Amino acid sequence: MPVYAYRGLNEAGKEQTGLLDADSPKALRVLLKRQGIRIIDHHEEKTKKESLLSLKHRGQTEVDFKRYFARITVSDVALTTRQLATLLRSGITLIDSLQAIVDQIDKENFKSIFAAIKSDVNEGSSMADAMAKHPQVFDELYVSMVRAGEASGALDSVLGRLADFSEAQARLRHKVRSAMLYPAIMLGVGSIIMLIIFVAVIPRITKIFQQVRADLPIQTRILIVMADVVKGYWYLLLPAIAGCVFLFLRWKKSESGRPKWDRFILVAPIFGFVVRLVAIARFSRTLATLLRAGVPVLIALDITKNVLNNSRLAEVVAEAREAIREGESIAAPLRKSGEFPPIVVHMVATGEKSGQLEEMLENVADSYDFQVDQRVSSLTTLIEPILIVTMGVGVGFIVFAVLLPILQLSQHVR
């Protein structure tokens, strides 16, 4: 779709410039008219980047590149969903609510998406179908819930639940990333210090030992060899490390490698239990949210399977979907797999029997979100001393390897 750079006057009479995707100049005028902008000038650009540059060169406006190219985050979607739910709950029509959202959003790439959604809805499309055209922002879960909300006439309630879900996912992601930040910084700083020692310090000490022609202990010889390799072959080591990382990531995403990796990560020492907690919390929260919105259970399980990001657990959910299709319960495949804790299986089975599956799943999600919070805090507390000890052992080995021959030389001098 062509990209147009435009200049026009808004309803307040102020000049406004920007970019907009449109099929033709006529369609551009229609879209801008719906936004309350009277167009003065426009031209087609090959890319949005070229449009921004040309706008700057003509001196029409100082364009903030971040507004156009900033990444649309889960938090952005959650906030916008919450605002849209509030507007609809207040009795404002869908078209007016979407226009308010367009006016509110600061990121131009996100603004243009909602402007397109408003245009499609205004032309008779459902909001779910309009959002489905933008899968990079609105995933299958989001679109399915909106479609169910439109069908049931409870779009405001469904959007409220979607906002709750998106906010919970954003909080969970933030907790995990925050927990990993400090250990990553420590590991990075430690690696840089070790690199400086190997490249700058050890070679100087080696020259001193070579001048005195002393017999060096095995620890010192190992250290010197390591320093020589790092300093002399760094141009080979860096591509080798990068190649190993690339091959590992490619294997992890392959059809043969991903199932093995996903099974391993669930039982991996230290991290495995946290990964399982996060996955079960996501499974429970997603399925509960979809069922609350009125999405049929088979479709809900299919969507839940796709958001787990673990092929082993997705396989179990697929088995549960087939069990439902054959008239069986969800709990049986979960129990048989051994991947879900007994308490979760028991609560799912109880929810199915009592007709309160959504409530039980929400209880599971709340419980596991709390456990994730506790475990992540404990994990951070555990990793910190492990890294300190590991770095201490490395530095201690270097100090020992350097001081030992010096002590031996001092004894010979005496």
XYZ file of C-alpha atoms in Angstrom:
414
model
C 0.000 0.000 0.000
C 1.432 3.436 -0.926
C 2.649 5.754 1.803
C 1.646 9.417 1.596
C 3.221 12.403 3.324
C 0.538 15.009 3.898
C 0.105 18.554 5.202
C -3.269 19.851 6.344
C -5.306 21.791 8.888
C -7.021 20.115 11.835
C -10.352 21.154 13.357
C -8.586 23.736 15.534
C -7.103 25.362 12.425
C -3.551 24.300 13.244
C -1.222 22.905 10.603
C -0.602 19.169 10.922
C 1.749 16.908 8.978
C 2.305 13.191 8.984
C 2.324 9.905 7.112
C -0.574 7.650 6.211
C -1.051 4.425 4.266
C -3.780 4.745 1.622
C -4.737 3.029 -1.625
C -4.973 6.309 -3.563
C -4.967 10.098 -3.095
C -8.765 9.967 -2.979
C -8.652 7.365 -0.196
C -6.104 9.533 1.617
C -8.484 12.510 1.532
C -11.317 10.342 2.866
C -9.183 9.000 5.737
C -7.973 12.470 6.702
C -11.477 13.927 6.468
C -12.674 11.301 8.952
C -9.887 12.404 11.287
C -11.022 16.022 10.979
C -8.073 17.115 8.835
C -8.510 19.252 5.710
C -5.684 18.371 3.350
C -3.541 21.145 1.838
C -0.741 19.219 0.187
C 0.323 15.598 -0.205
C 2.669 13.405 -2.192
C 3.475 9.721 -2.408
C 6.715 8.367 -0.968
C 8.342 4.989 -1.546
C 8.966 4.361 2.136
C 8.059 5.997 5.420
C 11.712 6.711 6.030
C 11.957 8.679 2.764
C 8.804 10.576 3.715
C 10.294 11.619 7.016
C 13.536 12.723 5.399
C 11.755 14.745 2.732
C 9.568 16.436 5.333
C 12.691 17.455 7.220
C 14.459 18.709 4.087
C 11.508 20.909 3.146
C 11.590 22.379 6.661
C 7.884 21.729 7.243
C 8.313 20.128 10.633
C 10.811 18.584 12.987
C 9.886 14.924 12.851
C 10.517 12.737 15.862
C 11.733 9.479 14.339
C 10.913 7.550 17.490
C 7.226 8.346 17.088
C 7.226 6.654 13.691
C 9.539 3.716 14.261
C 9.212 2.984 17.997
C 8.326 -0.631 18.768
C 4.716 -1.251 19.763
C 4.922 -3.045 23.116
C 2.511 -5.243 25.050
C 2.111 -2.368 27.500
C 1.056 -0.054 24.654
C -1.623 -2.515 23.548
C -2.793 -3.086 27.133
C -3.122 0.653 27.831
C -4.987 1.320 24.585
C -7.300 -1.637 25.200
C -8.066 -0.344 28.693
C -8.846 3.123 27.319
C -11.097 1.708 24.593
C -12.986 -0.426 27.135
C -13.501 2.621 29.371
C -14.818 4.715 26.475
C -17.288 2.028 25.381
C -18.402 1.435 28.971
C -19.165 5.160 29.209
C -21.688 4.843 26.384
C -19.553 6.407 23.632
C -20.071 4.844 20.202
C -17.403 2.553 18.764
C -16.476 4.970 15.954
C -16.109 7.903 18.347
C -14.151 5.720 20.780
C -11.746 4.665 18.041
C -11.329 8.302 16.990
C -10.512 9.221 20.586
C -7.895 6.459 20.657
C -6.385 7.730 17.391
C -6.137 11.229 18.863
C -4.637 9.886 22.106
C -1.880 7.637 20.710
C 1.543 9.272 20.397
C 3.390 6.640 18.342
C 2.609 7.357 14.691
C 2.935 3.724 13.565
C 0.422 2.657 16.224
C -1.805 5.662 15.448
C -1.953 4.736 11.746
C -3.040 1.190 12.630
C -5.965 2.425 14.719
C -6.839 4.983 12.034
C -7.053 2.119 9.534
C -9.174 0.082 11.980
C -11.537 3.027 12.443
C -11.807 3.440 8.676
C -12.611 -0.257 8.161
C -15.217 -0.255 10.939
C -16.767 2.903 9.508
C -17.114 1.118 6.176
C -19.019 -1.769 7.770
C -16.285 -4.183 8.841
C -16.316 -5.781 12.269
C -13.591 -4.591 14.620
C -12.233 -8.141 14.878
C -11.814 -8.382 11.096
C -10.237 -4.917 11.011
C -7.758 -5.870 13.743
C -6.980 -9.196 12.059
C -5.336 -7.201 9.245
C -2.607 -6.191 11.713
C -1.307 -9.503 13.165
C 1.968 -7.854 14.182
C 0.003 -6.019 16.903
C -3.180 -8.033 17.489
C -2.546 -11.765 17.773
C -5.021 -14.604 17.321
C -6.043 -14.518 20.983
C -6.841 -10.806 20.854
C -8.840 -11.029 17.624
C -10.810 -14.092 18.785
C -11.811 -12.403 22.038
C -12.884 -9.223 20.249
C -14.931 -11.311 17.812
C -16.604 -13.132 20.721
C -17.278 -9.810 22.449
C -18.879 -8.355 19.332
C -21.042 -11.462 18.880
C -22.231 -11.394 22.510
C -22.755 -7.626 22.645
C -20.333 -7.332 25.551
C -17.346 -5.811 23.758
C -16.549 -3.409 26.603
C -16.355 -6.256 29.157
C -14.236 -8.399 26.845
C -11.836 -5.517 26.199
C -11.569 -5.020 29.955
C -10.579 -8.679 30.382
C -8.146 -8.360 27.489
C -6.553 -5.359 29.188
C -6.267 -7.333 32.447
C -4.683 -10.224 30.561
C -2.229 -8.031 28.637
C -1.223 -6.155 31.788
C -0.655 -9.432 33.657
C 1.534 -10.729 30.818
C 3.494 -7.463 30.732
C 4.063 -7.605 34.517
C 5.218 -11.220 34.311
C 7.628 -10.449 31.489
C 8.980 -7.438 33.383
C 9.585 -9.526 36.517
C 11.563 -12.169 34.645
C 13.622 -9.622 32.694
C 14.348 -7.573 35.804
C 15.516 -10.691 37.621
C 17.938 -11.522 34.802
C 19.299 -7.986 34.411
C 21.620 -7.872 37.436
C 23.231 -11.301 36.823
C 23.700 -10.386 33.150
C 25.454 -7.148 34.108
C 27.704 -8.982 36.576
C 28.561 -11.613 33.983
C 29.317 -8.968 31.359
C 31.525 -6.902 33.661
C 33.346 -10.022 34.859
C 33.998 -11.131 31.276
C 35.408 -7.716 30.353
C 37.717 -7.726 33.389
C 38.990 -11.213 32.555
C 39.561 -10.168 28.933
C 41.606 -7.143 30.019
C 43.696 -9.348 32.320
C 44.395 -11.854 29.533
C 45.188 -9.228 26.877
C 47.015 -6.518 28.860
C 48.275 -7.904 32.184
C 49.355 -11.502 31.603
C 51.626 -10.767 28.568
C 53.664 -8.275 30.636
C 54.089 -10.741 33.468
C 55.048 -13.427 30.950
C 57.924 -11.257 29.663
C 59.294 -10.960 33.198
C 59.221 -14.741 33.673
C 60.920 -15.251 30.302
C 63.729 -12.871 31.249
C 64.582 -14.769 34.428
C 64.197 -18.136 32.614
C 62.532 -19.753 35.593
C 60.768 -23.117 35.582
C 57.107 -22.191 35.769
C 54.435 -24.212 37.604
C 51.751 -25.958 35.548
C 49.119 -23.426 36.650
C 51.201 -20.532 35.318
C 51.921 -22.310 32.027
C 48.195 -22.948 31.540
C 47.456 -19.283 32.218
C 50.111 -18.135 29.736
C 48.770 -20.458 27.031
C 45.243 -19.167 27.603
C 46.447 -15.555 27.377
C 48.415 -16.297 24.189
C 45.351 -17.892 22.591
C 43.072 -14.983 23.523
C 45.537 -12.312 22.377
C 46.926 -14.087 19.330
C 43.772 -15.687 17.927
C 40.962 -13.347 19.008
C 40.028 -12.843 15.343
C 39.296 -16.578 15.162
C 37.710 -16.909 18.595
C 35.058 -14.237 18.008
C 33.715 -15.774 14.758
C 33.908 -19.238 16.350
C 31.827 -18.135 19.348
C 29.362 -16.290 17.091
C 29.125 -19.363 14.850
C 28.428 -21.656 17.800
C 25.693 -19.317 19.053
C 24.168 -19.132 15.554
C 24.194 -22.920 15.125
C 22.669 -23.426 18.563
C 19.853 -20.937 17.892
C 19.205 -22.511 14.500
C 19.106 -26.003 16.028
C 16.795 -24.778 18.799
C 14.286 -23.530 16.203
C 14.538 -26.590 13.932
C 11.893 -29.324 13.805
C 14.244 -31.832 15.429
C 15.888 -29.492 17.919
C 12.948 -27.537 19.304
C 11.111 -30.504 20.927
C 14.335 -31.640 22.590
C 15.162 -28.157 23.835
C 11.616 -27.515 25.084
C 11.642 -30.788 27.026
C 15.064 -30.014 28.486
C 14.220 -26.442 29.539
C 11.284 -27.723 31.615
C 13.600 -29.901 33.727
C 16.784 -27.797 33.548
C 18.536 -27.172 36.873
C 17.750 -23.855 38.577
C 15.735 -22.364 35.675
C 13.502 -25.294 34.708
C 10.998 -24.957 37.533
C 10.536 -21.226 36.881
C 9.997 -21.856 33.154
C 7.316 -24.427 34.010
C 5.621 -22.039 36.456
C 5.521 -19.268 33.843
C 4.122 -21.634 31.188
C 1.378 -23.000 33.467
C 0.421 -19.483 34.584
C 0.176 -18.417 30.933
C -1.859 -21.530 30.017
C -4.327 -20.973 32.852
C -4.674 -17.217 32.350
C -5.078 -17.484 28.572
C -7.646 -20.290 28.642
C -9.638 -18.645 31.441
C -9.681 -15.301 29.625
C -10.865 -16.878 26.366
C -13.584 -18.956 28.034
C -14.797 -15.930 30.028
C -15.143 -14.048 26.743
C -17.372 -16.772 25.321
C -14.863 -18.307 22.918
C -15.759 -21.989 22.248
C -13.559 -24.379 24.211
C -12.029 -26.074 21.132
C -11.006 -22.739 19.619
C -9.821 -21.523 23.039
C -7.561 -24.568 23.461
C -6.209 -24.140 19.936
C -5.309 -20.493 20.623
C -3.854 -21.346 24.040
C -1.641 -23.984 22.444
C -0.143 -21.373 20.122
C 0.774 -18.870 22.868
C 2.639 -21.272 25.182
C 6.018 -20.980 23.393
C 6.855 -24.556 24.427
C 6.257 -27.375 21.953
C 6.030 -30.042 24.681
C 3.275 -28.259 26.603
C 1.594 -27.292 23.313
C 1.520 -30.995 22.455
C -0.238 -31.741 25.758
C -2.821 -28.997 25.125
C -3.418 -30.390 21.622
C -4.095 -33.799 23.202
C -6.546 -32.140 25.601
C -8.292 -30.535 22.620
C -8.692 -33.912 20.928
C -9.983 -35.388 24.183
C -12.673 -32.687 24.353
C -13.593 -33.380 20.731
C -14.110 -37.043 21.632
C -16.250 -36.180 24.638
C -13.608 -36.653 27.331
C -12.287 -34.188 29.920
C -9.398 -31.720 29.705
C -7.890 -33.002 32.949
C -7.172 -36.555 31.732
C -4.510 -35.654 29.110
C -2.950 -33.138 31.509
C -2.654 -35.835 34.174
C -1.344 -38.428 31.716
C 1.397 -36.132 30.387
C 3.029 -35.640 33.787
C 3.920 -32.071 32.769
C 1.250 -30.377 34.888
C 1.429 -30.512 38.712
C -1.248 -32.682 40.401
C -2.833 -29.654 42.099
C -3.422 -28.012 38.701
C -4.920 -31.193 37.253
C -7.154 -31.579 40.310
C -8.411 -27.981 40.083
C -9.117 -28.329 36.350
C -11.028 -31.576 36.953
C -13.021 -29.969 39.767
C -13.803 -26.964 37.582
C -15.058 -29.181 34.763
C -17.338 -31.139 37.104
C -18.745 -28.039 38.816
C -19.086 -25.959 35.658
C -16.679 -23.365 37.050
C -13.641 -24.112 34.897
C -12.938 -20.433 34.158
C -12.899 -19.548 37.863
C -10.647 -22.498 38.725
C -8.222 -21.580 35.936
C -8.098 -17.985 37.174
C -7.304 -19.259 40.677
C -4.503 -21.400 39.241
C -3.151 -18.417 37.285
C -3.230 -16.143 40.356
C -1.488 -18.792 42.458
C 1.218 -19.431 39.882
C 1.784 -15.737 39.203
C 2.496 -15.370 42.924
C 4.818 -18.397 42.853
C 6.648 -16.985 39.829
C 7.213 -13.745 41.734
C 8.578 -15.649 44.739
C 10.742 -17.997 42.670
C 12.196 -15.229 40.530
C 13.216 -13.339 43.675
C 14.746 -16.524 45.104
C 16.486 -17.221 41.802
C 18.065 -13.786 41.794
C 19.256 -14.327 45.364
C 20.715 -17.709 44.361
C 22.398 -16.636 41.125
C 24.204 -13.682 42.690
C 26.442 -15.715 45.052
C 26.999 -18.356 42.348
C 28.326 -15.694 39.982
C 30.430 -14.118 42.728
C 31.953 -17.490 43.636
C 32.588 -18.331 39.961
C 34.282 -15.001 39.331
C 36.210 -15.371 42.583
C 37.497 -18.793 41.534
C 38.597 -17.393 38.164
C 40.371 -14.402 39.671
C 41.833 -16.578 42.429
C 43.301 -18.967 39.856
C 44.918 -16.055 38.005
C 46.358 -14.561 41.199
C 47.635 -17.961 42.329
C 49.186 -18.691 38.920
C 50.955 -15.310 38.943
C 52.120 -15.281 42.568
C 53.319 -18.892 42.761
C 56.362 -18.473 40.453
C 57.172 -15.145 42.123
C 57.270 -16.871 45.520
C 59.435 -19.638 44.090
C 61.854 -17.077 42.645
C 62.111 -15.266 45.978
C 62.985 -18.559 47.692
C 65.755 -19.236 45.142
C 67.174 -15.754 45.687
C 67.426 -16.410 49.413
